[in-house]
Short mmCIF file of C-alpha atoms in Angstrom, two decimals:
data_model
loop_
_atom_site.label_atom_id
_atom_site.label_comp_id
_atom_site.label_asym_id
_atom_site.label_seq_id
_atom_site.Cartn_x
_atom_site.Cartn_y
_atom_site.Cartn_z
CA UNK A 1 -0.09 -0.03 0.12
CA UNK A 2 1.11 3.65 -0.61
CA UNK A 3 -0.01 6.83 0.56
CA UNK A 4 -3.71 7.45 0.19
CA UNK A 5 -4.18 3.71 0.96
CA UNK A 6 -4.19 2.62 -2.57
CA UNK A 7 -2.38 -0.46 -3.88
CA UNK A 8 0.77 0.15 -6.24
CA UNK A 9 -0.23 -0.38 -9.86
CA UNK A 10 3.34 0.39 -11.25
CA UNK A 11 6.35 -1.74 -10.93
CA UNK A 12 8.55 0.96 -9.31
CA UNK A 13 12.21 -0.39 -8.67
CA UNK A 14 13.39 1.35 -5.45
CA UNK A 15 17.23 0.90 -4.74
CA UNK A 16 17.98 0.24 -1.11
CA UNK A 17 20.39 1.82 1.03
CA UNK A 18 20.30 4.87 -0.93
CA UNK A 19 20.75 7.80 1.84
CA UNK A 20 20.51 10.41 -0.73
CA UNK A 21 17.64 9.13 -3.01
CA UNK A 22 15.53 11.75 -4.83
CA UNK A 23 11.98 11.28 -5.77
CA UNK A 24 12.44 13.16 -8.94
CA UNK A 25 15.58 14.36 -10.77
CA UNK A 26 14.85 16.11 -13.87
CA UNK A 27 17.52 16.97 -16.46
CA UNK A 28 17.17 19.65 -19.16
CA UNK A 29 16.44 23.37 -19.67
CA UNK A 30 16.72 26.19 -17.11
CA UNK A 31 16.47 29.93 -17.67
CA UNK A 32 14.89 33.08 -16.67
CA UNK A 33 11.35 33.90 -17.97
CA UNK A 34 10.52 37.50 -18.31
CA UNK A 35 6.68 37.51 -18.68
CA UNK A 36 4.67 40.93 -19.40
CA UNK A 37 2.65 42.19 -16.62
CA UNK A 38 0.10 43.36 -19.24
CA UNK A 39 -1.86 40.97 -21.17
CA UNK A 40 -3.48 41.24 -24.60
CA UNK A 41 -0.76 43.71 -25.91
CA UNK A 42 2.16 42.91 -28.25
CA UNK A 43 5.80 42.72 -26.75
CA UNK A 44 6.71 45.88 -28.40
CA UNK A 45 4.01 47.70 -26.11
CA UNK A 46 4.76 45.83 -22.81
CA UNK A 47 5.83 48.37 -20.05
CA UNK A 48 6.80 45.99 -17.45
CA UNK A 49 7.86 42.57 -16.93
CA UNK A 50 7.94 39.85 -13.96
CA UNK A 51 10.76 37.80 -13.62
CA UNK A 52 10.66 33.99 -12.83
CA UNK A 53 12.59 30.79 -12.72
CA UNK A 54 11.87 28.86 -16.16
CA UNK A 55 12.70 25.92 -18.35
CA UNK A 56 10.58 22.91 -18.70
CA UNK A 57 12.47 20.29 -16.89
CA UNK A 58 13.24 22.83 -14.10
CA UNK A 59 9.44 23.66 -13.73
CA UNK A 60 8.55 20.00 -13.60
CA UNK A 61 10.94 19.57 -10.55
CA UNK A 62 9.46 22.91 -9.04
CA UNK A 63 5.83 21.27 -9.84
CA UNK A 64 6.63 18.02 -7.98
CA UNK A 65 8.47 19.82 -5.06
CA UNK A 66 5.24 21.71 -4.43
CA UNK A 67 3.44 18.48 -4.03
CA UNK A 68 5.83 17.36 -1.40
CA UNK A 69 8.30 15.47 -3.47
CA UNK A 70 12.04 15.58 -2.94
CA UNK A 71 13.50 16.92 -6.30
CA UNK A 72 16.78 17.89 -7.98
CA UNK A 73 17.68 19.10 -11.48
CA UNK A 74 20.60 18.57 -13.58
CA UNK A 75 21.18 21.36 -15.81
CA UNK A 76 23.68 24.50 -16.35
CA UNK A 77 23.47 28.32 -16.40
CA UNK A 78 25.87 31.19 -17.36
CA UNK A 79 28.45 32.52 -14.79
CA UNK A 80 26.27 35.53 -14.59
CA UNK A 81 23.72 37.44 -12.22
CA UNK A 82 20.80 35.54 -13.79
CA UNK A 83 22.54 32.27 -13.06
CA UNK A 84 22.90 33.25 -9.51
CA UNK A 85 19.06 34.25 -9.33
CA UNK A 86 18.22 30.78 -10.64
CA UNK A 87 20.16 29.12 -7.94
CA UNK A 88 18.31 31.24 -5.44
CA UNK A 89 15.02 30.41 -6.80
CA UNK A 90 15.72 26.97 -7.01
CA UNK A 91 16.55 26.82 -3.32
CA UNK A 92 13.38 28.93 -2.44
CA UNK A 93 11.21 26.21 -4.28
CA UNK A 94 12.93 23.51 -2.47
CA UNK A 95 14.63 22.08 -5.42
CA UNK A 96 18.35 20.76 -4.89
CA UNK A 97 20.49 22.64 -7.06
CA UNK A 98 23.84 20.69 -6.47
CA UNK A 99 23.98 19.65 -10.17
CA UNK A 100 23.41 23.02 -11.55
CA UNK A 101 26.69 24.09 -12.65
CA UNK A 102 28.20 27.16 -14.54
CA UNK A 103 29.56 27.61 -18.28
CA UNK A 104 31.93 30.32 -18.72
CA UNK A 105 31.49 32.38 -21.84
CA UNK A 106 27.65 31.50 -22.30
CA UNK A 107 24.84 33.71 -21.03
CA UNK A 108 21.92 32.33 -18.91
CA UNK A 109 18.92 31.93 -21.36
CA UNK A 110 16.00 34.41 -21.33
CA UNK A 111 12.58 33.72 -22.52
CA UNK A 112 9.92 36.36 -23.37
CA UNK A 113 6.46 35.73 -24.23
CA UNK A 114 3.29 37.57 -25.25
CA UNK A 115 0.02 36.99 -23.48
CA UNK A 116 -3.08 36.76 -25.62
CA UNK A 117 -5.64 34.69 -23.73
CA UNK A 118 -7.11 32.06 -24.02
CA UNK A 119 -4.88 30.32 -26.53
CA UNK A 120 -2.17 32.52 -28.16
CA UNK A 121 1.08 32.80 -26.14
CA UNK A 122 4.25 33.34 -28.41
CA UNK A 123 7.49 32.54 -26.94
CA UNK A 124 10.69 34.26 -27.79
CA UNK A 125 13.82 32.35 -26.75
CA UNK A 126 17.25 33.85 -26.42
CA UNK A 127 19.55 31.01 -26.28
CA UNK A 128 22.50 32.29 -28.33
CA UNK A 129 25.21 31.47 -29.13
CA UNK A 130 24.29 28.49 -27.20
CA UNK A 131 22.35 27.70 -24.09
CA UNK A 132 24.44 26.43 -21.20
CA UNK A 133 21.78 23.72 -20.58
CA UNK A 134 23.21 22.04 -23.80
CA UNK A 135 26.52 21.88 -22.46
CA UNK A 136 25.76 19.26 -20.04
CA UNK A 137 28.55 16.55 -20.31
CA UNK A 138 28.38 12.79 -19.65
CA UNK A 139 31.58 12.93 -17.55
CA UNK A 140 29.73 15.29 -15.12
CA UNK A 141 26.90 13.09 -14.45
CA UNK A 142 26.30 11.64 -10.97
CA UNK A 143 25.13 8.31 -12.52
CA UNK A 144 24.75 6.75 -9.20
CA UNK A 145 22.22 9.33 -8.18
CA UNK A 146 20.42 9.23 -11.60
CA UNK A 147 19.99 5.26 -11.10
CA UNK A 148 18.56 5.58 -7.53
CA UNK A 149 16.10 8.44 -8.27
CA UNK A 150 12.46 6.95 -8.08
CA UNK A 151 11.77 9.02 -11.28
CA UNK A 152 14.15 10.48 -13.88
CA UNK A 153 12.72 12.92 -16.07
CA UNK A 154 14.52 13.75 -19.35
CA UNK A 155 13.40 15.87 -22.55
CA UNK A 156 13.48 15.93 -26.28
CA UNK A 157 15.45 19.31 -26.02
CA UNK A 158 18.46 17.54 -24.49
CA UNK A 159 18.66 15.28 -27.51
CA UNK A 160 19.04 18.42 -30.00
CA UNK A 161 22.63 19.23 -29.66
CA UNK A 162 26.10 17.93 -28.36
CA UNK A 163 27.20 17.21 -25.72
CA UNK A 164 23.86 17.46 -24.08
CA UNK A 165 22.58 14.42 -26.49
CA UNK A 166 25.37 12.18 -25.42
CA UNK A 167 25.03 13.17 -21.69
CA UNK A 168 21.14 12.47 -21.91
CA UNK A 169 21.67 9.12 -23.44
CA UNK A 170 24.35 8.16 -21.24
CA UNK A 171 22.19 8.76 -18.09
CA UNK A 172 19.37 6.75 -19.77
CA UNK A 173 21.49 3.84 -20.29
CA UNK A 174 23.14 3.88 -16.88
CA UNK A 175 19.71 4.00 -15.57
CA UNK A 176 18.64 0.91 -17.42
CA UNK A 177 14.86 1.49 -17.28
CA UNK A 178 15.23 1.54 -13.17
CA UNK A 179 12.23 2.76 -11.41
CA UNK A 180 10.21 5.39 -13.57
CA UNK A 181 12.02 6.93 -16.47
CA UNK A 182 10.06 9.53 -17.99
CA UNK A 183 10.62 10.97 -21.67
CA UNK A 184 9.05 14.45 -22.08
CA UNK A 185 9.02 14.35 -25.79
CA UNK A 186 9.38 18.24 -25.71
CA UNK A 187 9.56 19.02 -29.29
CA UNK A 188 10.99 22.66 -29.98
CA UNK A 189 11.90 22.87 -33.59
CA UNK A 190 13.92 26.04 -32.97
CA UNK A 191 16.35 24.40 -30.82
CA UNK A 192 17.33 21.89 -33.63
CA UNK A 193 19.45 22.64 -36.49
CA UNK A 194 17.32 24.28 -39.05
CA UNK A 195 15.34 22.72 -41.68
CA UNK A 196 11.83 23.07 -43.28
CA UNK A 197 9.63 22.45 -40.71
CA UNK A 198 5.88 23.15 -40.90
CA UNK A 199 3.35 22.96 -38.12
CA UNK A 200 1.94 19.44 -38.05
CA UNK A 201 4.02 18.17 -41.26
CA UNK A 202 7.47 16.78 -40.25
CA UNK A 203 9.28 15.37 -43.22
CA UNK A 204 12.24 12.92 -43.36
CA UNK A 205 15.13 14.71 -44.80
CA UNK A 206 13.99 18.12 -43.85
CA UNK A 207 16.65 18.47 -40.98
CA UNK A 208 20.42 18.34 -40.98
CA UNK A 209 20.06 16.08 -38.07
CA UNK A 210 16.82 14.19 -38.12
CA UNK A 211 15.30 14.06 -34.52
CA UNK A 212 13.37 10.74 -34.73
CA UNK A 213 16.36 8.50 -34.48
CA UNK A 214 17.28 10.12 -31.30
CA UNK A 215 13.83 10.12 -29.97
CA UNK A 216 13.75 6.26 -30.63
CA UNK A 217 17.11 5.70 -28.87
CA UNK A 218 15.49 7.48 -25.89
CA UNK A 219 12.27 5.65 -25.94
CA UNK A 220 14.16 2.40 -25.77
CA UNK A 221 15.22 3.34 -22.33
CA UNK A 222 12.02 5.09 -21.07
CA UNK A 223 9.17 3.51 -19.31
CA UNK A 224 6.81 6.57 -19.58
CA UNK A 225 6.48 8.68 -22.56
CA UNK A 226 4.49 12.21 -22.43
CA UNK A 227 3.73 14.52 -25.17
CA UNK A 228 1.16 16.54 -27.36
CA UNK A 229 0.17 15.58 -30.68
CA UNK A 230 2.90 17.08 -32.48
CA UNK A 231 5.48 15.72 -30.34
CA UNK A 232 4.03 12.36 -30.78
CA UNK A 233 4.28 12.76 -34.49
CA UNK A 234 8.05 13.52 -34.25
CA UNK A 235 8.64 10.47 -32.09
CA UNK A 236 6.43 7.79 -33.83
CA UNK A 237 5.07 9.39 -37.06
CA UNK A 238 1.64 9.05 -35.82
CA UNK A 239 -0.61 11.86 -35.19
CA UNK A 240 -3.89 10.20 -34.30
CA UNK A 241 -4.04 9.98 -30.49
CA UNK A 242 -4.79 6.46 -30.19
CA UNK A 243 -2.38 5.27 -32.71
CA UNK A 244 0.50 7.54 -31.36
CA UNK A 245 -0.08 6.01 -27.87
CA UNK A 246 -0.07 2.33 -29.14
CA UNK A 247 3.16 3.16 -31.09
CA UNK A 248 4.70 4.42 -28.11
CA UNK A 249 3.78 1.24 -26.35
CA UNK A 250 5.18 -0.55 -29.21
CA UNK A 251 8.57 1.07 -28.60
CA UNK A 252 8.62 -0.42 -25.16
CA UNK A 253 7.31 2.18 -22.69
CA UNK A 254 4.85 0.89 -20.08
CA UNK A 255 2.66 4.03 -20.04
CA UNK A 256 1.99 6.71 -23.00
CA UNK A 257 0.33 9.78 -22.21
CA UNK A 258 -0.80 11.89 -25.09
CA UNK A 259 -2.03 15.52 -24.55
CA UNK A 260 -4.90 16.56 -26.74
CA UNK A 261 -5.25 20.20 -25.90
CA UNK A 262 -8.91 21.25 -25.56
CA UNK A 263 -9.97 17.42 -25.96
CA UNK A 264 -8.10 16.46 -22.84
CA UNK A 265 -5.54 13.80 -22.37
CA UNK A 266 -5.27 10.02 -23.31
CA UNK A 267 -3.32 7.52 -21.39
CA UNK A 268 -2.52 3.96 -22.25
CA UNK A 269 -0.42 1.46 -20.35
CA UNK A 270 1.18 -1.90 -21.36
CA UNK A 271 -1.37 -3.75 -19.09
CA UNK A 272 -4.15 -2.67 -21.57
CA UNK A 273 -5.63 -0.18 -19.11
CA UNK A 274 -6.69 3.26 -20.71
CA UNK A 275 -8.04 6.47 -19.52
CA UNK A 276 -9.42 9.50 -21.39
CA UNK A 277 -10.16 12.49 -19.36
CA UNK A 278 -11.39 16.05 -20.44
CA UNK A 279 -9.52 19.03 -19.46
CA UNK A 280 -10.65 21.21 -16.27
CA UNK A 281 -12.50 24.34 -17.40
CA UNK A 282 -10.80 27.51 -16.33
CA UNK A 283 -10.26 31.20 -17.24
CA UNK A 284 -6.98 31.05 -19.02
CA UNK A 285 -4.55 33.64 -18.11
CA UNK A 286 -1.27 32.17 -19.53
CA UNK A 287 -1.15 28.72 -20.85
CA UNK A 288 2.54 28.38 -20.66
CA UNK A 289 3.66 26.08 -17.75
CA UNK A 290 0.48 24.17 -17.61
CA UNK A 291 2.28 21.05 -19.42
CA UNK A 292 5.08 21.35 -16.74
CA UNK A 293 2.38 21.41 -13.89
CA UNK A 294 0.86 18.42 -15.45
CA UNK A 295 4.33 16.64 -15.62
CA UNK A 296 5.16 17.28 -11.94
CA UNK A 297 1.70 15.95 -10.92
CA UNK A 298 2.08 12.89 -13.23
CA UNK A 299 5.32 12.12 -11.26
CA UNK A 300 3.54 12.60 -7.93
CA UNK A 301 0.64 10.31 -8.81
CA UNK A 302 2.66 7.62 -10.34
CA UNK A 303 5.00 7.55 -7.09
CA UNK A 304 1.92 7.52 -4.87
CA UNK A 305 0.58 4.34 -6.99
CA UNK A 306 -2.69 5.81 -7.84
CA UNK A 307 -4.94 4.03 -10.45
CA UNK A 308 -4.67 5.68 -13.98
CA UNK A 309 -7.73 7.82 -14.42
CA UNK A 310 -6.96 9.38 -10.90
CA UNK A 311 -3.44 10.29 -12.08
CA UNK A 312 -4.69 11.96 -15.34
CA UNK A 313 -7.35 13.92 -13.51
CA UNK A 314 -5.09 15.14 -10.90
CA UNK A 315 -2.43 16.12 -13.55
CA UNK A 316 -5.12 17.90 -15.44
CA UNK A 317 -6.14 19.80 -12.38
CA UNK A 318 -2.60 20.85 -11.68
CA UNK A 319 -2.32 22.13 -15.38
CA UNK A 320 -5.41 23.86 -15.33
CA UNK A 321 -4.37 25.86 -12.10
CA UNK A 322 -1.32 27.13 -13.76
CA UNK A 323 -3.13 28.02 -16.77
CA UNK A 324 -5.28 30.25 -14.77
CA UNK A 325 -2.17 32.22 -13.36
CA UNK A 326 0.36 34.31 -14.92
CA UNK A 327 3.68 32.77 -14.21
CA UNK A 328 4.92 29.23 -14.50
CA UNK A 329 7.22 28.15 -11.66
CA UNK A 330 5.80 30.42 -8.97
CA UNK A 331 2.24 29.24 -10.14
CA UNK A 332 2.81 25.66 -9.53
CA UNK A 333 -0.18 24.47 -7.28
CA UNK A 334 0.19 22.97 -3.60
CA UNK A 335 -1.84 19.67 -2.89
CA UNK A 336 -4.79 21.32 -1.45
CA UNK A 337 -5.18 23.66 -4.32
CA UNK A 338 -5.30 20.50 -6.53
CA UNK A 339 -7.76 18.72 -4.13
CA UNK A 340 -9.95 21.93 -4.32
CA UNK A 341 -10.24 21.83 -8.10
CA UNK A 342 -11.00 18.28 -8.04
#
């Protein structure tokens, strides 16, 4: 039995004797989000901004920490004041920053957005000449800690460029499908070497480095895959939600989660169980970060051993709460807030 009095339904391998074991270790992006404090106006007309901790993998760690989980991130920042700010913010959120290191000569990434509720939130990434979080190197990794974590969370962005790609695949191989290994499909075409990408129409040969082979390598080590329809298409070639989920299972994962936007979320597992739940209706303020809240809540529910539909409803509720707020990291909900929505 696990917390909440429910029986485990996921075969979680939990190494014994690990004094420093984390519930969740997330590996991937970090940066500073500068979000406008005025909504419904273009960036050129915004007069003031709020500064927040950002980056998808980092936000997932924050979301899980808010739900009571012990979390850490593996990432890199610039050796600059924004990097200092990110360390401070991580500690304030209760996320361990021991594996957040500096890269000399590369600035900490900054991301701006425009806010046009309910469904238009353009992002502007400043990650030039290269983001420090893509400079994670295999020889820097604490592979013992990666293996011991109850959940290891990695992202598609981590596969987009070297040496991050090798580091990500090294971590996955060392983990060897222990515990819960989550692949956030996280497709950001602007982070890959440029090619002819059109929304909803990935073509073989369109990229200098094709993403799908690297996605397939990562899937071979993952036990859980999470993505929206475009991300599932990149990983599997299928855009239909049910077909995409089945193809993810065919590639060896035990749980496939397909986010369908206004149609809700579909989940299938290797035991033949399925759950399809609608979104939670909210007045959207900023949709950015909702997926990261979903991810942190997904980790929490899996670790708690809840049944599949309960996990999906809980994760949907967490995402909806963040969509109803301006920020990402600081908007992540506490358990009582999710329960109130449910």
